[in-house]
Amino acid sequence: MGRPRAFDADDALERAMLVFWRHGYEGASTANLTNAMGISTTSMYAAFGNKEKLFRKVLERYTAGPSEYMARALEEPTALGVATAILAGTVRTTTRPASPHGCLGVQSALAASDSGQEVRDLLVDWRNDGYTRVRERFQRAVDEGDLPADADPGLLARYITTFGYGIAVQAASGVGRAELQETVDAALRDWPPR
């Protein structure tokens, strides 16, 4: 039986999430990660596997933590409520003072070399899953009469998810919460977009 871990794996994972969120997948070096996590490279590999496996665990944590607003938004009773909650959640999450600005999934996807192909594919799947869940929710809204019968759930889902990723990029560029929320309000003024 091996020695027990001398560090809190949950805390180390949280710290790794912040490094990936701030620097993206490729920008987060092993040295940055282990420094932030307060562990050796050997301990990182023993506890989490390689950098890609660590990133997968971090993305799960991000989805269940900072990005959890998406799951809650899909429970809103109306399509407009869903769209509003998704975009407001995006604004809140990407502009929190105590966290990196932007979105971990977007930051990590912006620059990835050929060696990062598996992570790029993972992030494509992550984004597609979000889009699919929103599209299915909007289809339900059409079926229930909350959206007009001629509304295109796929187009509306693409509109909201694309807009949300744009918010994340703007937040990472320093655009403030108030301005981003005004942009969301303008985008949803004539919901659904025609």
Short mmCIF file of N, CA and C in Angstrom, two decimals:
data_model
loop_
_atom_site.label_atom_id
_atom_site.label_comp_id
_atom_site.label_asym_id
_atom_site.label_seq_id
_atom_site.Cartn_x
_atom_site.Cartn_y
_atom_site.Cartn_z
N MET A 1 0.84 -1.18 0.00
CA MET A 1 0.00 0.00 0.00
C MET A 1 0.89 1.24 0.00
N GLY A 2 0.54 2.24 -0.87
CA GLY A 2 1.34 3.45 -0.98
C GLY A 2 1.11 4.39 0.18
N ARG A 3 1.99 5.37 0.26
CA ARG A 3 1.85 6.40 1.29
C ARG A 3 0.60 7.23 1.01
N PRO A 4 -0.07 7.71 2.05
CA PRO A 4 -1.22 8.59 1.82
C PRO A 4 -0.75 9.92 1.23
N ARG A 5 -1.63 10.55 0.47
CA ARG A 5 -1.28 11.85 -0.12
C ARG A 5 -1.03 12.88 0.98
N ALA A 6 -0.04 13.72 0.74
CA ALA A 6 0.30 14.76 1.70
C ALA A 6 -0.31 16.09 1.29
N PHE A 7 -1.33 16.05 0.40
CA PHE A 7 -1.97 17.28 -0.03
C PHE A 7 -3.46 17.01 -0.24
N ASP A 8 -4.22 18.08 -0.26
CA ASP A 8 -5.66 18.00 -0.48
C ASP A 8 -5.91 18.00 -1.99
N ALA A 9 -6.30 16.86 -2.52
CA ALA A 9 -6.49 16.72 -3.97
C ALA A 9 -7.57 17.65 -4.49
N ASP A 10 -8.62 17.87 -3.71
CA ASP A 10 -9.70 18.76 -4.14
C ASP A 10 -9.20 20.19 -4.26
N ASP A 11 -8.42 20.63 -3.28
CA ASP A 11 -7.86 21.98 -3.31
C ASP A 11 -6.87 22.11 -4.47
N ALA A 12 -6.06 21.09 -4.69
CA ALA A 12 -5.10 21.12 -5.80
C ALA A 12 -5.82 21.20 -7.14
N LEU A 13 -6.92 20.50 -7.28
CA LEU A 13 -7.70 20.53 -8.51
C LEU A 13 -8.31 21.92 -8.73
N GLU A 14 -8.78 22.52 -7.66
CA GLU A 14 -9.33 23.89 -7.75
C GLU A 14 -8.26 24.86 -8.22
N ARG A 15 -7.06 24.73 -7.68
CA ARG A 15 -5.96 25.62 -8.06
C ARG A 15 -5.54 25.38 -9.51
N ALA A 16 -5.55 24.12 -9.94
CA ALA A 16 -5.22 23.80 -11.33
C ALA A 16 -6.27 24.40 -12.26
N MET A 17 -7.53 24.37 -11.84
CA MET A 17 -8.59 24.96 -12.65
C MET A 17 -8.32 26.43 -12.89
N LEU A 18 -7.90 27.14 -11.87
CA LEU A 18 -7.63 28.57 -12.02
C LEU A 18 -6.46 28.83 -12.97
N VAL A 19 -5.46 27.96 -12.95
CA VAL A 19 -4.32 28.11 -13.86
C VAL A 19 -4.77 27.89 -15.30
N PHE A 20 -5.49 26.81 -15.56
CA PHE A 20 -5.99 26.56 -16.92
C PHE A 20 -6.93 27.66 -17.36
N TRP A 21 -7.77 28.14 -16.47
CA TRP A 21 -8.74 29.19 -16.78
C TRP A 21 -8.02 30.47 -17.17
N ARG A 22 -6.97 30.78 -16.44
CA ARG A 22 -6.23 32.02 -16.69
C ARG A 22 -5.34 31.92 -17.94
N HIS A 23 -4.70 30.77 -18.16
CA HIS A 23 -3.69 30.67 -19.20
C HIS A 23 -4.09 29.81 -20.39
N GLY A 24 -5.22 29.12 -20.32
CA GLY A 24 -5.59 28.19 -21.38
C GLY A 24 -4.81 26.89 -21.22
N TYR A 25 -5.16 25.91 -22.04
CA TYR A 25 -4.52 24.60 -21.91
C TYR A 25 -3.03 24.66 -22.20
N GLU A 26 -2.68 25.20 -23.35
CA GLU A 26 -1.25 25.21 -23.72
C GLU A 26 -0.45 26.21 -22.92
N GLY A 27 -1.07 27.30 -22.50
CA GLY A 27 -0.35 28.31 -21.72
C GLY A 27 -0.06 27.88 -20.30
N ALA A 28 -0.75 26.85 -19.84
CA ALA A 28 -0.55 26.34 -18.48
C ALA A 28 0.56 25.31 -18.50
N SER A 29 1.74 25.72 -18.09
CA SER A 29 2.87 24.79 -18.07
C SER A 29 2.77 23.88 -16.86
N THR A 30 3.47 22.78 -16.92
CA THR A 30 3.51 21.87 -15.78
C THR A 30 4.05 22.59 -14.55
N ALA A 31 5.05 23.45 -14.76
CA ALA A 31 5.62 24.21 -13.64
C ALA A 31 4.56 25.15 -13.04
N ASN A 32 3.79 25.85 -13.89
CA ASN A 32 2.70 26.72 -13.39
C ASN A 32 1.70 25.91 -12.57
N LEU A 33 1.34 24.77 -13.12
CA LEU A 33 0.33 23.93 -12.47
C LEU A 33 0.81 23.42 -11.12
N THR A 34 2.01 22.82 -11.09
CA THR A 34 2.50 22.24 -9.83
C THR A 34 2.77 23.33 -8.80
N ASN A 35 3.26 24.49 -9.25
CA ASN A 35 3.46 25.62 -8.33
C ASN A 35 2.15 26.03 -7.68
N ALA A 36 1.13 26.22 -8.50
CA ALA A 36 -0.18 26.65 -7.99
C ALA A 36 -0.80 25.57 -7.10
N MET A 37 -0.61 24.32 -7.48
CA MET A 37 -1.20 23.21 -6.74
C MET A 37 -0.43 22.91 -5.45
N GLY A 38 0.80 23.41 -5.36
CA GLY A 38 1.62 23.17 -4.18
C GLY A 38 2.10 21.74 -4.07
N ILE A 39 2.34 21.10 -5.22
CA ILE A 39 2.79 19.71 -5.24
C ILE A 39 3.91 19.53 -6.25
N SER A 40 4.58 18.41 -6.17
CA SER A 40 5.65 18.10 -7.12
C SER A 40 5.03 17.54 -8.41
N THR A 41 5.83 17.54 -9.46
CA THR A 41 5.38 16.94 -10.73
C THR A 41 5.04 15.47 -10.53
N THR A 42 5.87 14.78 -9.76
CA THR A 42 5.61 13.36 -9.48
C THR A 42 4.26 13.17 -8.80
N SER A 43 3.96 14.01 -7.83
CA SER A 43 2.67 13.92 -7.14
C SER A 43 1.51 14.24 -8.08
N MET A 44 1.72 15.23 -8.96
CA MET A 44 0.66 15.58 -9.91
C MET A 44 0.34 14.38 -10.81
N TYR A 45 1.40 13.77 -11.35
CA TYR A 45 1.18 12.62 -12.24
C TYR A 45 0.56 11.44 -11.49
N ALA A 46 0.99 11.23 -10.26
CA ALA A 46 0.46 10.11 -9.48
C ALA A 46 -1.02 10.33 -9.14
N ALA A 47 -1.38 11.56 -8.84
CA ALA A 47 -2.76 11.84 -8.41
C ALA A 47 -3.72 12.07 -9.57
N PHE A 48 -3.24 12.70 -10.64
CA PHE A 48 -4.15 13.14 -11.69
C PHE A 48 -3.81 12.59 -13.08
N GLY A 49 -2.67 11.97 -13.23
CA GLY A 49 -2.25 11.53 -14.56
C GLY A 49 -1.50 12.65 -15.25
N ASN A 50 -1.44 12.59 -16.56
CA ASN A 50 -0.71 13.62 -17.31
C ASN A 50 -1.51 14.92 -17.38
N LYS A 51 -0.97 15.92 -18.04
CA LYS A 51 -1.61 17.23 -18.12
C LYS A 51 -2.98 17.14 -18.76
N GLU A 52 -3.13 16.33 -19.80
CA GLU A 52 -4.42 16.20 -20.46
C GLU A 52 -5.46 15.59 -19.52
N LYS A 53 -5.08 14.56 -18.78
CA LYS A 53 -6.01 13.94 -17.84
C LYS A 53 -6.38 14.93 -16.73
N LEU A 54 -5.41 15.69 -16.27
CA LEU A 54 -5.69 16.73 -15.28
C LEU A 54 -6.68 17.73 -15.85
N PHE A 55 -6.47 18.14 -17.10
CA PHE A 55 -7.38 19.11 -17.72
C PHE A 55 -8.80 18.54 -17.81
N ARG A 56 -8.93 17.27 -18.15
CA ARG A 56 -10.26 16.65 -18.22
C ARG A 56 -10.96 16.73 -16.85
N LYS A 57 -10.22 16.47 -15.78
CA LYS A 57 -10.80 16.56 -14.44
C LYS A 57 -11.16 18.01 -14.11
N VAL A 58 -10.31 18.93 -14.52
CA VAL A 58 -10.57 20.34 -14.30
C VAL A 58 -11.83 20.78 -15.06
N LEU A 59 -11.98 20.33 -16.30
CA LEU A 59 -13.16 20.71 -17.09
C LEU A 59 -14.44 20.18 -16.45
N GLU A 60 -14.38 18.97 -15.91
CA GLU A 60 -15.54 18.44 -15.18
C GLU A 60 -15.85 19.31 -13.97
N ARG A 61 -14.81 19.72 -13.26
CA ARG A 61 -15.00 20.57 -12.08
C ARG A 61 -15.57 21.92 -12.48
N TYR A 62 -15.07 22.47 -13.57
CA TYR A 62 -15.56 23.77 -14.05
C TYR A 62 -17.04 23.67 -14.45
N THR A 63 -17.40 22.57 -15.12
CA THR A 63 -18.77 22.37 -15.57
C THR A 63 -19.72 22.25 -14.38
N ALA A 64 -19.29 21.55 -13.34
CA ALA A 64 -20.12 21.36 -12.15
C ALA A 64 -20.03 22.53 -11.18
N GLY A 65 -19.06 23.42 -11.38
CA GLY A 65 -18.86 24.55 -10.48
C GLY A 65 -19.20 25.87 -11.14
N PRO A 66 -18.21 26.63 -11.59
CA PRO A 66 -18.47 27.94 -12.17
C PRO A 66 -19.46 27.94 -13.34
N SER A 67 -19.45 26.89 -14.14
CA SER A 67 -20.32 26.83 -15.32
C SER A 67 -21.65 26.12 -15.04
N GLU A 68 -21.94 25.84 -13.78
CA GLU A 68 -23.15 25.11 -13.41
C GLU A 68 -24.42 25.92 -13.69
N TYR A 69 -24.27 27.23 -13.88
CA TYR A 69 -25.44 28.06 -14.19
C TYR A 69 -26.16 27.55 -15.44
N MET A 70 -25.44 26.88 -16.33
CA MET A 70 -26.06 26.38 -17.56
C MET A 70 -27.13 25.34 -17.24
N ALA A 71 -26.83 24.40 -16.39
CA ALA A 71 -27.81 23.38 -16.01
C ALA A 71 -29.01 24.01 -15.33
N ARG A 72 -28.78 24.97 -14.46
CA ARG A 72 -29.89 25.65 -13.79
C ARG A 72 -30.72 26.45 -14.78
N ALA A 73 -30.07 27.08 -15.74
CA ALA A 73 -30.78 27.89 -16.74
C ALA A 73 -31.76 27.04 -17.54
N LEU A 74 -31.36 25.82 -17.85
CA LEU A 74 -32.22 24.96 -18.66
C LEU A 74 -33.50 24.55 -17.93
N GLU A 75 -33.56 24.78 -16.64
CA GLU A 75 -34.75 24.48 -15.85
C GLU A 75 -35.73 25.65 -15.79
N GLU A 76 -35.36 26.78 -16.35
CA GLU A 76 -36.26 27.93 -16.36
C GLU A 76 -37.56 27.56 -17.08
N PRO A 77 -38.69 28.13 -16.67
CA PRO A 77 -39.98 27.71 -17.23
C PRO A 77 -40.26 28.21 -18.66
N THR A 78 -39.53 29.22 -19.11
CA THR A 78 -39.76 29.72 -20.48
C THR A 78 -38.45 29.76 -21.25
N ALA A 79 -38.56 29.78 -22.57
CA ALA A 79 -37.37 29.87 -23.43
C ALA A 79 -36.64 31.20 -23.19
N LEU A 80 -37.39 32.27 -23.03
CA LEU A 80 -36.77 33.56 -22.74
C LEU A 80 -36.04 33.49 -21.39
N GLY A 81 -36.64 32.83 -20.42
CA GLY A 81 -35.98 32.66 -19.12
C GLY A 81 -34.70 31.86 -19.25
N VAL A 82 -34.72 30.83 -20.10
CA VAL A 82 -33.52 30.02 -20.35
C VAL A 82 -32.43 30.90 -20.96
N ALA A 83 -32.78 31.62 -22.03
CA ALA A 83 -31.80 32.47 -22.72
C ALA A 83 -31.25 33.53 -21.78
N THR A 84 -32.13 34.16 -21.02
CA THR A 84 -31.70 35.20 -20.07
C THR A 84 -30.77 34.63 -19.01
N ALA A 85 -31.13 33.48 -18.46
CA ALA A 85 -30.31 32.88 -17.40
C ALA A 85 -28.96 32.41 -17.93
N ILE A 86 -28.92 31.88 -19.15
CA ILE A 86 -27.64 31.46 -19.73
C ILE A 86 -26.72 32.67 -19.89
N LEU A 87 -27.25 33.71 -20.52
CA LEU A 87 -26.39 34.86 -20.80
C LEU A 87 -26.03 35.64 -19.53
N ALA A 88 -26.96 35.77 -18.59
CA ALA A 88 -26.63 36.43 -17.32
C ALA A 88 -25.61 35.61 -16.55
N GLY A 89 -25.75 34.29 -16.57
CA GLY A 89 -24.78 33.41 -15.91
C GLY A 89 -23.40 33.53 -16.55
N THR A 90 -23.39 33.64 -17.86
CA THR A 90 -22.12 33.82 -18.56
C THR A 90 -21.46 35.13 -18.14
N VAL A 91 -22.24 36.20 -18.10
CA VAL A 91 -21.69 37.50 -17.69
C VAL A 91 -21.14 37.39 -16.26
N ARG A 92 -21.93 36.84 -15.35
CA ARG A 92 -21.47 36.73 -13.95
C ARG A 92 -20.19 35.90 -13.83
N THR A 93 -20.19 34.73 -14.48
CA THR A 93 -19.06 33.81 -14.33
C THR A 93 -17.79 34.35 -14.97
N THR A 94 -17.93 35.02 -16.09
CA THR A 94 -16.74 35.48 -16.81
C THR A 94 -16.19 36.81 -16.30
N THR A 95 -16.90 37.43 -15.36
CA THR A 95 -16.43 38.73 -14.84
C THR A 95 -16.30 38.75 -13.32
N ARG A 96 -16.28 37.58 -12.69
CA ARG A 96 -16.16 37.55 -11.22
C ARG A 96 -14.81 38.13 -10.81
N PRO A 97 -14.81 39.03 -9.83
CA PRO A 97 -13.56 39.66 -9.40
C PRO A 97 -12.52 38.66 -8.89
N ALA A 98 -12.94 37.60 -8.22
CA ALA A 98 -11.99 36.67 -7.61
C ALA A 98 -11.55 35.55 -8.55
N SER A 99 -12.03 35.55 -9.78
CA SER A 99 -11.69 34.49 -10.74
C SER A 99 -11.09 35.10 -12.00
N PRO A 100 -10.43 34.28 -12.80
CA PRO A 100 -9.97 34.79 -14.09
C PRO A 100 -11.17 35.22 -14.93
N HIS A 101 -10.99 36.21 -15.74
CA HIS A 101 -12.07 36.64 -16.62
C HIS A 101 -12.08 35.76 -17.86
N GLY A 102 -13.25 35.63 -18.45
CA GLY A 102 -13.41 34.76 -19.60
C GLY A 102 -13.91 33.40 -19.18
N CYS A 103 -13.84 32.45 -20.10
CA CYS A 103 -14.36 31.10 -19.89
C CYS A 103 -13.22 30.10 -20.06
N LEU A 104 -13.10 29.18 -19.13
CA LEU A 104 -12.04 28.18 -19.21
C LEU A 104 -12.11 27.41 -20.53
N GLY A 105 -13.31 27.03 -20.95
CA GLY A 105 -13.47 26.27 -22.19
C GLY A 105 -13.09 27.07 -23.42
N VAL A 106 -13.37 28.37 -23.41
CA VAL A 106 -13.02 29.22 -24.55
C VAL A 106 -11.53 29.55 -24.52
N GLN A 107 -11.03 29.94 -23.34
CA GLN A 107 -9.60 30.28 -23.23
C GLN A 107 -8.72 29.11 -23.67
N SER A 108 -9.10 27.92 -23.30
CA SER A 108 -8.29 26.75 -23.60
C SER A 108 -8.39 26.33 -25.05
N ALA A 109 -9.44 26.75 -25.73
CA ALA A 109 -9.63 26.36 -27.12
C ALA A 109 -9.02 27.36 -28.11
N LEU A 110 -8.72 28.56 -27.64
CA LEU A 110 -8.27 29.60 -28.57
C LEU A 110 -6.92 29.31 -29.20
N ALA A 111 -6.03 28.72 -28.45
CA ALA A 111 -4.71 28.39 -28.99
C ALA A 111 -4.36 26.97 -28.58
N ALA A 112 -4.29 26.12 -29.57
CA ALA A 112 -3.88 24.74 -29.29
C ALA A 112 -3.17 24.20 -30.53
N SER A 113 -1.96 23.73 -30.34
CA SER A 113 -1.18 23.20 -31.44
C SER A 113 -1.65 21.79 -31.77
N ASP A 114 -1.01 21.17 -32.74
CA ASP A 114 -1.38 19.81 -33.12
C ASP A 114 -1.26 18.85 -31.94
N SER A 115 -0.32 19.09 -31.05
CA SER A 115 -0.16 18.20 -29.90
C SER A 115 -1.35 18.31 -28.94
N GLY A 116 -2.12 19.38 -29.05
CA GLY A 116 -3.28 19.56 -28.20
C GLY A 116 -4.58 19.14 -28.87
N GLN A 117 -4.49 18.35 -29.92
CA GLN A 117 -5.69 17.97 -30.68
C GLN A 117 -6.73 17.27 -29.81
N GLU A 118 -6.31 16.39 -28.92
CA GLU A 118 -7.28 15.69 -28.08
C GLU A 118 -8.02 16.66 -27.17
N VAL A 119 -7.33 17.67 -26.68
CA VAL A 119 -7.98 18.67 -25.84
C VAL A 119 -8.91 19.52 -26.69
N ARG A 120 -8.48 19.89 -27.88
CA ARG A 120 -9.38 20.64 -28.79
C ARG A 120 -10.64 19.84 -29.04
N ASP A 121 -10.49 18.54 -29.33
CA ASP A 121 -11.65 17.68 -29.57
C ASP A 121 -12.55 17.60 -28.34
N LEU A 122 -11.93 17.50 -27.16
CA LEU A 122 -12.68 17.48 -25.92
C LEU A 122 -13.52 18.75 -25.77
N LEU A 123 -12.91 19.89 -26.07
CA LEU A 123 -13.61 21.16 -25.92
C LEU A 123 -14.69 21.33 -26.99
N VAL A 124 -14.46 20.81 -28.19
CA VAL A 124 -15.52 20.83 -29.21
C VAL A 124 -16.71 20.02 -28.70
N ASP A 125 -16.45 18.85 -28.15
CA ASP A 125 -17.53 18.03 -27.60
C ASP A 125 -18.23 18.75 -26.45
N TRP A 126 -17.47 19.42 -25.60
CA TRP A 126 -18.03 20.16 -24.46
C TRP A 126 -18.96 21.26 -24.95
N ARG A 127 -18.50 22.03 -25.94
CA ARG A 127 -19.34 23.10 -26.48
C ARG A 127 -20.55 22.53 -27.21
N ASN A 128 -20.36 21.46 -27.97
CA ASN A 128 -21.48 20.84 -28.69
C ASN A 128 -22.51 20.29 -27.72
N ASP A 129 -22.07 19.74 -26.60
CA ASP A 129 -23.00 19.24 -25.60
C ASP A 129 -23.87 20.39 -25.06
N GLY A 130 -23.25 21.51 -24.77
CA GLY A 130 -24.01 22.68 -24.30
C GLY A 130 -25.02 23.13 -25.33
N TYR A 131 -24.58 23.23 -26.58
CA TYR A 131 -25.49 23.61 -27.67
C TYR A 131 -26.65 22.63 -27.78
N THR A 132 -26.36 21.34 -27.74
CA THR A 132 -27.40 20.32 -27.88
C THR A 132 -28.42 20.42 -26.76
N ARG A 133 -27.96 20.63 -25.56
CA ARG A 133 -28.88 20.75 -24.43
C ARG A 133 -29.78 21.97 -24.56
N VAL A 134 -29.22 23.07 -25.04
CA VAL A 134 -30.03 24.29 -25.25
C VAL A 134 -31.01 24.06 -26.40
N ARG A 135 -30.55 23.47 -27.48
CA ARG A 135 -31.43 23.18 -28.62
C ARG A 135 -32.60 22.30 -28.21
N GLU A 136 -32.33 21.26 -27.44
CA GLU A 136 -33.40 20.37 -26.97
C GLU A 136 -34.39 21.12 -26.08
N ARG A 137 -33.88 22.01 -25.25
CA ARG A 137 -34.77 22.80 -24.38
C ARG A 137 -35.64 23.73 -25.21
N PHE A 138 -35.07 24.34 -26.25
CA PHE A 138 -35.85 25.24 -27.11
C PHE A 138 -36.85 24.44 -27.96
N GLN A 139 -36.50 23.22 -28.33
CA GLN A 139 -37.46 22.37 -29.05
C GLN A 139 -38.66 22.09 -28.14
N ARG A 140 -38.37 21.84 -26.88
CA ARG A 140 -39.47 21.63 -25.93
C ARG A 140 -40.34 22.87 -25.84
N ALA A 141 -39.71 24.05 -25.87
CA ALA A 141 -40.47 25.31 -25.81
C ALA A 141 -41.37 25.45 -27.04
N VAL A 142 -40.89 25.03 -28.22
CA VAL A 142 -41.73 25.05 -29.42
C VAL A 142 -42.88 24.06 -29.25
N ASP A 143 -42.57 22.86 -28.81
CA ASP A 143 -43.59 21.82 -28.63
C ASP A 143 -44.67 22.23 -27.64
N GLU A 144 -44.28 22.99 -26.62
CA GLU A 144 -45.22 23.41 -25.59
C GLU A 144 -45.92 24.73 -25.92
N GLY A 145 -45.54 25.36 -27.04
CA GLY A 145 -46.16 26.62 -27.43
C GLY A 145 -45.55 27.85 -26.80
N ASP A 146 -44.46 27.69 -26.09
CA ASP A 146 -43.77 28.84 -25.48
C ASP A 146 -43.03 29.64 -26.55
N LEU A 147 -42.55 28.97 -27.58
CA LEU A 147 -41.96 29.63 -28.75
C LEU A 147 -42.89 29.40 -29.92
N PRO A 148 -42.89 30.31 -30.89
CA PRO A 148 -43.75 30.12 -32.07
C PRO A 148 -43.43 28.80 -32.78
N ALA A 149 -44.42 28.24 -33.43
CA ALA A 149 -44.27 26.95 -34.12
C ALA A 149 -43.20 27.02 -35.20
N ASP A 150 -43.00 28.20 -35.78
CA ASP A 150 -42.01 28.33 -36.85
C ASP A 150 -40.62 28.71 -36.33
N ALA A 151 -40.46 28.79 -35.01
CA ALA A 151 -39.14 29.09 -34.45
C ALA A 151 -38.20 27.91 -34.72
N ASP A 152 -36.95 28.22 -34.98
CA ASP A 152 -35.94 27.21 -35.25
C ASP A 152 -35.11 27.00 -33.98
N PRO A 153 -35.36 25.91 -33.24
CA PRO A 153 -34.63 25.68 -31.98
C PRO A 153 -33.12 25.60 -32.17
N GLY A 154 -32.68 25.02 -33.28
CA GLY A 154 -31.24 24.92 -33.54
C GLY A 154 -30.61 26.28 -33.74
N LEU A 155 -31.29 27.13 -34.51
CA LEU A 155 -30.78 28.48 -34.77
C LEU A 155 -30.77 29.30 -33.49
N LEU A 156 -31.84 29.21 -32.70
CA LEU A 156 -31.90 29.95 -31.44
C LEU A 156 -30.81 29.47 -30.47
N ALA A 157 -30.60 28.16 -30.42
CA ALA A 157 -29.55 27.62 -29.54
C ALA A 157 -28.17 28.08 -30.00
N ARG A 158 -27.94 28.10 -31.31
CA ARG A 158 -26.65 28.55 -31.83
C ARG A 158 -26.46 30.03 -31.53
N TYR A 159 -27.53 30.80 -31.66
CA TYR A 159 -27.48 32.23 -31.36
C TYR A 159 -27.07 32.46 -29.91
N ILE A 160 -27.72 31.78 -28.98
CA ILE A 160 -27.44 31.97 -27.56
C ILE A 160 -26.05 31.47 -27.19
N THR A 161 -25.67 30.29 -27.67
CA THR A 161 -24.36 29.75 -27.29
C THR A 161 -23.23 30.57 -27.92
N THR A 162 -23.40 30.98 -29.16
CA THR A 162 -22.38 31.81 -29.81
C THR A 162 -22.26 33.15 -29.11
N PHE A 163 -23.38 33.73 -28.77
CA PHE A 163 -23.38 35.01 -28.06
C PHE A 163 -22.68 34.85 -26.70
N GLY A 164 -22.97 33.75 -26.02
CA GLY A 164 -22.33 33.49 -24.72
C GLY A 164 -20.82 33.37 -24.84
N TYR A 165 -20.35 32.66 -25.87
CA TYR A 165 -18.89 32.55 -26.05
C TYR A 165 -18.28 33.89 -26.41
N GLY A 166 -19.03 34.71 -27.14
CA GLY A 166 -18.55 36.06 -27.43
C GLY A 166 -18.43 36.89 -26.17
N ILE A 167 -19.39 36.74 -25.27
CA ILE A 167 -19.31 37.44 -23.98
C ILE A 167 -18.03 37.03 -23.25
N ALA A 168 -17.73 35.73 -23.27
CA ALA A 168 -16.54 35.23 -22.59
C ALA A 168 -15.26 35.85 -23.16
N VAL A 169 -15.20 35.96 -24.48
CA VAL A 169 -14.03 36.56 -25.11
C VAL A 169 -13.93 38.04 -24.74
N GLN A 170 -15.07 38.74 -24.76
CA GLN A 170 -15.06 40.15 -24.39
C GLN A 170 -14.65 40.34 -22.92
N ALA A 171 -15.15 39.49 -22.05
CA ALA A 171 -14.79 39.57 -20.63
C ALA A 171 -13.29 39.35 -20.44
N ALA A 172 -12.74 38.36 -21.17
CA ALA A 172 -11.30 38.10 -21.07
C ALA A 172 -10.49 39.28 -21.60
N SER A 173 -11.11 40.08 -22.47
CA SER A 173 -10.43 41.26 -23.02
C SER A 173 -10.59 42.48 -22.14
N GLY A 174 -11.32 42.34 -21.03
CA GLY A 174 -11.44 43.43 -20.08
C GLY A 174 -12.75 44.20 -20.11
N VAL A 175 -13.70 43.81 -20.95
CA VAL A 175 -14.99 44.49 -20.97
C VAL A 175 -15.70 44.17 -19.66
N GLY A 176 -16.25 45.18 -19.03
CA GLY A 176 -16.83 45.04 -17.70
C GLY A 176 -18.21 44.42 -17.68
N ARG A 177 -18.59 43.99 -16.50
CA ARG A 177 -19.87 43.31 -16.27
C ARG A 177 -21.06 44.17 -16.69
N ALA A 178 -21.09 45.43 -16.32
CA ALA A 178 -22.24 46.28 -16.63
C ALA A 178 -22.43 46.41 -18.14
N GLU A 179 -21.35 46.64 -18.86
CA GLU A 179 -21.45 46.77 -20.31
C GLU A 179 -21.88 45.46 -20.97
N LEU A 180 -21.36 44.35 -20.49
CA LEU A 180 -21.76 43.06 -21.04
C LEU A 180 -23.24 42.77 -20.76
N GLN A 181 -23.71 43.13 -19.57
CA GLN A 181 -25.12 42.91 -19.25
C GLN A 181 -26.02 43.79 -20.12
N GLU A 182 -25.60 45.01 -20.40
CA GLU A 182 -26.36 45.88 -21.31
C GLU A 182 -26.45 45.25 -22.70
N THR A 183 -25.36 44.63 -23.14
CA THR A 183 -25.33 43.97 -24.44
C THR A 183 -26.30 42.79 -24.44
N VAL A 184 -26.32 42.02 -23.35
CA VAL A 184 -27.27 40.90 -23.23
C VAL A 184 -28.70 41.42 -23.29
N ASP A 185 -28.98 42.48 -22.54
CA ASP A 185 -30.33 43.04 -22.53
C ASP A 185 -30.75 43.47 -23.93
N ALA A 186 -29.84 44.09 -24.67
CA ALA A 186 -30.15 44.51 -26.05
C ALA A 186 -30.38 43.30 -26.95
N ALA A 187 -29.59 42.25 -26.77
CA ALA A 187 -29.71 41.06 -27.62
C ALA A 187 -31.03 40.33 -27.40
N LEU A 188 -31.55 40.42 -26.19
CA LEU A 188 -32.79 39.70 -25.87
C LEU A 188 -34.04 40.57 -25.95
N ARG A 189 -33.88 41.83 -26.30
CA ARG A 189 -35.01 42.75 -26.32
C ARG A 189 -36.14 42.26 -27.24
N ASP A 190 -35.79 41.70 -28.37
CA ASP A 190 -36.80 41.23 -29.32
C ASP A 190 -36.79 39.71 -29.43
N TRP A 191 -36.77 39.04 -28.30
CA TRP A 191 -36.72 37.58 -28.29
C TRP A 191 -38.03 37.01 -28.82
N PRO A 192 -38.01 35.94 -29.60
CA PRO A 192 -36.82 35.39 -30.23
C PRO A 192 -36.39 36.26 -31.40
N PRO A 193 -35.08 36.27 -31.71
CA PRO A 193 -34.61 37.11 -32.82
C PRO A 193 -35.25 36.68 -34.13
N ARG A 194 -35.59 37.64 -34.95
CA ARG A 194 -36.26 37.35 -36.24
C ARG A 194 -35.28 37.51 -37.37
#
